[in-house]
Amino acid sequence: MIKLFITGSSRGIGRAIAEAACESGDIEVTGYARGEGISHPRYKHITIDLSNAAALAAFAFPRLKKGFEQIVLVNNAGSLGEIGRVGQLDAEVILQTVQVNLSAPLVLSNAFVRDYGNYPASRLMLHISTGAASNPYDGWSLYCSTKAGLDMLARVQDKELALRKDEWPVMVRAVAPGVVETAMQESLRAADPEQFSSKSKFVDLHEQGKLGKPARVAEQYLNIIRSLGEDAGSWPELISRIPAERP
């Protein structure tokens, strides 16, 4: 049996992962989000605003019953923030976006290793990355920079955890889902091209039917979780990307 904790579980990829996990039959899910979670016997929803510093400071994972073979944290919650160029961004939005995209994964990862340090099971921290972590887009300074920070977090955590001598391993991976049809894509297609010069690229991807489906991406992430639970050396690499969906 697998215990899965996932942030941003009320919509998009996070919701799709939570749904697919619950339907799999051998995964128990706890989701964290501001919005409502799914309705399923194997799902528990916890309402939390990850942009709230006080809520993050008080965060702790629940005590788990014995019997789980793998415990997984998926840091999925993310915000595009404000599409705008330097000198035009709102300071409050900057702080909120950094909090959700980078501070929250830092806090939750720290709590995950701390709270389950002695639990007798393999443990995995899976950060949802993006191609924007390594490709600069004008107007996306908030999203690109915080996601690049998330990738570096994975690298540092991987190095630190490799130095531990625990009997039960703690693995970390950052995996990008590719371009997926979510609310974020809708925001990009509605953006002002004066603030985002790559808008036409994402409009074309939508019109050509080249956006991935959240349900398919969710299944890919579950495959990753299972493969890493079975073999610490298996695919994917530390920083990787789910193969693009064929149109």
CSV table of C-alpha atoms in Angstrom, one decimal:
chain,number,residue,atom,x,y,z
A,1,MET,CA,0.0,0.0,0.0
A,2,ILE,CA,1.2,3.5,-0.9
A,3,LYS,CA,0.5,6.7,1.1
A,4,LEU,CA,0.4,9.7,-1.2
A,5,PHE,CA,0.4,13.4,-0.1
A,6,ILE,CA,-0.1,15.9,-2.8
A,7,THR,CA,-0.5,19.7,-2.9
A,8,GLY,CA,-2.7,21.5,-5.3
A,9,SER,CA,-5.1,18.6,-5.4
A,10,SER,CA,-8.3,20.6,-6.2
A,11,ARG,CA,-7.7,21.1,-9.9
A,12,GLY,CA,-5.5,20.5,-12.9
A,13,ILE,CA,-2.7,17.9,-12.8
A,14,GLY,CA,-2.9,17.6,-9.0
A,15,ARG,CA,-6.6,16.7,-9.1
A,16,ALA,CA,-6.0,14.2,-12.0
A,17,ILE,CA,-3.2,12.6,-10.0
A,18,ALA,CA,-5.4,12.3,-6.9
A,19,GLU,CA,-8.2,10.8,-8.9
A,20,ALA,CA,-6.0,8.3,-10.7
A,21,ALA,CA,-4.3,7.3,-7.4
A,22,CYS,CA,-7.5,6.7,-5.6
A,23,GLU,CA,-8.9,4.6,-8.5
A,24,SER,CA,-5.7,2.5,-8.6
A,25,GLY,CA,-6.8,0.5,-5.5
A,26,ASP,CA,-3.5,0.5,-3.6
A,27,ILE,CA,-2.9,4.2,-2.9
A,28,GLU,CA,-4.4,6.2,0.0
A,29,VAL,CA,-4.3,10.0,-0.8
A,30,THR,CA,-4.2,13.1,1.3
A,31,GLY,CA,-4.6,16.3,-0.7
A,32,TYR,CA,-3.8,19.9,0.3
A,33,ALA,CA,-5.4,22.8,-1.5
A,34,ARG,CA,-7.5,25.9,-1.1
A,35,GLY,CA,-10.4,24.6,-3.2
A,36,GLU,CA,-12.5,21.5,-2.7
A,37,GLY,CA,-11.0,18.0,-3.1
A,38,ILE,CA,-12.4,14.9,-4.8
A,39,SER,CA,-14.9,12.6,-3.3
A,40,HIS,CA,-13.5,9.1,-2.8
A,41,PRO,CA,-13.2,6.7,0.1
A,42,ARG,CA,-9.4,6.6,-0.2
A,43,TYR,CA,-9.1,10.4,-0.3
A,44,LYS,CA,-8.8,12.9,2.6
A,45,HIS,CA,-8.8,16.6,1.9
A,46,ILE,CA,-7.1,19.3,4.0
A,47,THR,CA,-7.9,22.9,3.2
A,48,ILE,CA,-4.8,25.1,3.3
A,49,ASP,CA,-3.6,28.2,1.6
A,50,LEU,CA,0.1,27.7,0.8
A,51,SER,CA,0.6,31.4,0.2
A,52,ASN,CA,-0.1,31.9,3.9
A,53,ALA,CA,3.1,32.1,5.8
A,54,ALA,CA,1.6,31.3,9.2
A,55,ALA,CA,-0.1,28.2,7.8
A,56,LEU,CA,3.2,27.0,6.4
A,57,ALA,CA,5.1,27.7,9.6
A,58,ALA,CA,2.7,25.5,11.6
A,59,PHE,CA,2.6,22.7,9.0
A,60,ALA,CA,3.2,19.1,10.1
A,61,PHE,CA,2.3,15.8,8.5
A,62,PRO,CA,0.0,13.4,10.4
A,63,ARG,CA,1.1,10.3,12.3
A,64,LEU,CA,0.7,7.3,10.0
A,65,LYS,CA,-0.5,3.8,10.9
A,66,LYS,CA,2.0,1.0,10.1
A,67,GLY,CA,1.8,-1.0,6.9
A,68,PHE,CA,2.6,1.4,4.1
A,69,GLU,CA,5.3,0.2,1.8
A,70,GLN,CA,6.0,3.6,0.3
A,71,ILE,CA,5.3,7.2,1.4
A,72,VAL,CA,5.2,9.9,-1.3
A,73,LEU,CA,5.1,13.7,-1.2
A,74,VAL,CA,4.1,15.3,-4.5
A,75,ASN,CA,4.8,19.1,-4.5
A,76,ASN,CA,2.4,20.0,-7.3
A,77,ALA,CA,0.8,23.3,-6.2
A,78,GLY,CA,2.1,26.1,-8.3
A,79,SER,CA,1.1,29.6,-9.5
A,80,LEU,CA,2.0,31.4,-12.7
A,81,GLY,CA,1.7,34.6,-10.7
A,82,GLU,CA,1.5,37.7,-12.8
A,83,ILE,CA,2.4,37.9,-16.4
A,84,GLY,CA,4.5,41.0,-16.7
A,85,ARG,CA,7.9,42.4,-17.2
A,86,VAL,CA,10.4,43.6,-14.7
A,87,GLY,CA,9.4,47.0,-13.3
A,88,GLN,CA,5.7,46.3,-13.8
A,89,LEU,CA,5.0,43.5,-11.3
A,90,ASP,CA,3.0,43.9,-8.1
A,91,ALA,CA,5.2,43.3,-5.0
A,92,GLU,CA,2.5,41.4,-3.1
A,93,VAL,CA,2.0,39.0,-6.1
A,94,ILE,CA,5.8,38.4,-6.2
A,95,LEU,CA,5.8,37.4,-2.6
A,96,GLN,CA,2.8,35.2,-2.9
A,97,THR,CA,4.1,33.4,-6.0
A,98,VAL,CA,7.5,32.7,-4.4
A,99,GLN,CA,5.7,31.4,-1.3
A,100,VAL,CA,3.6,28.9,-3.2
A,101,ASN,CA,6.1,27.8,-5.8
A,102,LEU,CA,9.3,27.6,-3.7
A,103,SER,CA,8.8,28.3,0.0
A,104,ALA,CA,6.0,25.7,0.3
A,105,PRO,CA,8.0,22.9,-1.3
A,106,LEU,CA,10.9,23.7,1.0
A,107,VAL,CA,8.7,23.7,4.1
A,108,LEU,CA,6.8,20.5,3.2
A,109,SER,CA,10.0,18.6,2.1
A,110,ASN,CA,11.6,19.5,5.4
A,111,ALA,CA,8.6,18.4,7.3
A,112,PHE,CA,8.3,15.2,5.3
A,113,VAL,CA,11.8,14.0,6.0
A,114,ARG,CA,11.5,15.2,9.7
A,115,ASP,CA,8.1,13.6,10.4
A,116,TYR,CA,8.7,10.3,8.6
A,117,GLY,CA,12.4,9.9,9.3
A,118,ASN,CA,11.8,6.7,11.3
A,119,TYR,CA,8.9,5.2,9.3
A,120,PRO,CA,9.8,1.8,7.9
A,121,ALA,CA,9.1,2.4,4.2
A,122,SER,CA,10.7,3.8,1.2
A,123,ARG,CA,10.0,7.5,0.8
A,124,LEU,CA,9.9,9.7,-2.3
A,125,MET,CA,9.6,13.4,-2.8
A,126,LEU,CA,8.4,14.3,-6.3
A,127,HIS,CA,8.5,17.9,-7.4
A,128,ILE,CA,6.4,18.9,-10.4
A,129,SER,CA,8.8,20.8,-12.5
A,130,THR,CA,8.4,22.6,-15.9
A,131,GLY,CA,10.3,23.3,-19.1
A,132,ALA,CA,10.1,27.0,-18.0
A,133,ALA,CA,12.7,26.1,-15.3
A,134,SER,CA,15.4,26.1,-17.9
A,135,ASN,CA,13.8,28.2,-20.7
A,136,PRO,CA,13.4,32.0,-20.0
A,137,TYR,CA,10.1,33.5,-21.2
A,138,ASP,CA,9.6,37.2,-21.1
A,139,GLY,CA,6.7,38.0,-18.7
A,140,TRP,CA,7.3,34.8,-16.7
A,141,SER,CA,10.0,35.9,-14.4
A,142,LEU,CA,8.0,34.8,-11.3
A,143,TYR,CA,7.2,31.3,-12.7
A,144,CYS,CA,10.5,30.6,-14.4
A,145,SER,CA,12.7,31.7,-11.5
A,146,THR,CA,10.7,29.8,-8.8
A,147,LYS,CA,10.6,26.6,-10.8
A,148,ALA,CA,14.3,26.9,-11.5
A,149,GLY,CA,14.7,27.1,-7.8
A,150,LEU,CA,12.5,24.0,-7.4
A,151,ASP,CA,14.8,22.1,-9.7
A,152,MET,CA,17.9,23.2,-7.7
A,153,LEU,CA,16.1,22.2,-4.5
A,154,ALA,CA,15.8,18.7,-5.9
A,155,ARG,CA,19.5,18.6,-6.7
A,156,VAL,CA,20.5,19.8,-3.2
A,157,GLN,CA,18.1,17.4,-1.5
A,158,ASP,CA,19.3,14.5,-3.6
A,159,LYS,CA,22.9,15.2,-2.6
A,160,GLU,CA,21.9,15.6,1.1
A,161,LEU,CA,19.8,12.5,1.2
A,162,ALA,CA,22.5,10.4,-0.5
A,163,LEU,CA,24.7,11.2,2.5
A,164,ARG,CA,22.2,9.7,5.0
A,165,LYS,CA,22.8,6.2,6.2
A,166,ASP,CA,19.1,5.3,6.8
A,167,GLU,CA,18.0,1.8,6.4
A,168,TRP,CA,14.9,3.1,4.5
A,169,PRO,CA,15.8,5.4,1.6
A,170,VAL,CA,14.4,8.8,0.9
A,171,MET,CA,14.5,9.6,-2.8
A,172,VAL,CA,13.8,12.9,-4.6
A,173,ARG,CA,13.0,13.7,-8.2
A,174,ALA,CA,11.8,16.7,-10.2
A,175,VAL,CA,9.8,15.8,-13.3
A,176,ALA,CA,8.1,18.2,-15.8
A,177,PRO,CA,4.8,17.1,-17.3
A,178,GLY,CA,5.2,18.9,-20.7
A,179,VAL,CA,2.6,21.2,-22.0
A,180,VAL,CA,-0.8,20.2,-20.5
A,181,GLU,CA,-4.3,21.6,-21.0
A,182,THR,CA,-4.9,23.3,-17.6
A,183,ALA,CA,-6.2,26.6,-16.4
A,184,MET,CA,-2.7,28.0,-16.7
A,185,GLN,CA,-2.8,27.4,-20.5
A,186,GLU,CA,-6.0,29.4,-20.6
A,187,SER,CA,-4.3,32.3,-18.9
A,188,LEU,CA,-1.5,32.2,-21.3
A,189,ARG,CA,-3.8,32.3,-24.3
A,190,ALA,CA,-5.6,35.3,-22.8
A,191,ALA,CA,-2.3,37.1,-22.0
A,192,ASP,CA,-1.4,40.5,-23.5
A,193,PRO,CA,1.2,39.8,-26.2
A,194,GLU,CA,2.9,43.1,-25.2
A,195,GLN,CA,3.7,41.4,-21.9
A,196,PHE,CA,4.3,37.9,-23.2
A,197,SER,CA,5.9,37.7,-26.7
A,198,SER,CA,5.5,33.9,-26.9
A,199,LYS,CA,1.7,33.9,-26.6
A,200,SER,CA,1.2,32.7,-30.2
A,201,LYS,CA,3.2,29.6,-29.5
A,202,PHE,CA,0.8,28.4,-26.9
A,203,VAL,CA,-2.2,29.5,-28.9
A,204,ASP,CA,-0.9,27.3,-31.8
A,205,LEU,CA,-0.3,24.3,-29.5
A,206,HIS,CA,-3.9,24.5,-28.4
A,207,GLU,CA,-5.4,24.9,-31.9
A,208,GLN,CA,-3.2,22.1,-33.2
A,209,GLY,CA,-4.4,19.7,-30.4
A,210,LYS,CA,-0.8,19.3,-29.0
A,211,LEU,CA,-1.6,19.9,-25.4
A,212,GLY,CA,-1.3,16.9,-23.1
A,213,LYS,CA,-4.3,15.6,-21.2
A,214,PRO,CA,-4.2,15.8,-17.3
A,215,ALA,CA,-5.5,12.2,-17.0
A,216,ARG,CA,-2.7,10.8,-19.1
A,217,VAL,CA,0.0,12.9,-17.4
A,218,ALA,CA,-1.4,11.7,-14.0
A,219,GLU,CA,-0.9,8.0,-15.1
A,220,GLN,CA,2.6,8.8,-16.1
A,221,TYR,CA,3.4,10.3,-12.7
A,222,LEU,CA,1.9,7.2,-11.0
A,223,ASN,CA,4.1,5.0,-13.1
A,224,ILE,CA,7.1,7.0,-12.0
A,225,ILE,CA,6.1,6.7,-8.3
A,226,ARG,CA,5.7,2.9,-8.7
A,227,SER,CA,9.0,2.5,-10.6
A,228,LEU,CA,10.9,4.5,-8.0
A,229,GLY,CA,9.3,2.5,-5.2
A,230,GLU,CA,10.5,-0.7,-6.8
A,231,ASP,CA,14.0,0.3,-7.9
A,232,ALA,CA,16.0,3.2,-6.6
A,233,GLY,CA,18.0,3.4,-9.8
A,234,SER,CA,15.1,3.4,-12.3
A,235,TRP,CA,13.8,6.0,-14.7
A,236,PRO,CA,13.5,9.0,-14.5
A,237,GLU,CA,16.7,10.9,-14.0
A,238,LEU,CA,16.9,13.4,-11.1
A,239,ILE,CA,15.6,16.2,-13.3
A,240,SER,CA,13.5,14.9,-16.2
A,241,ARG,CA,10.4,15.3,-18.3
A,242,ILE,CA,7.5,13.1,-19.2
A,243,PRO,CA,7.7,12.3,-23.0
A,244,ALA,CA,5.5,14.5,-25.1
A,245,GLU,CA,2.0,13.2,-26.0
A,246,ARG,CA,1.7,12.5,-29.7
A,247,PRO,CA,-1.1,14.6,-31.3
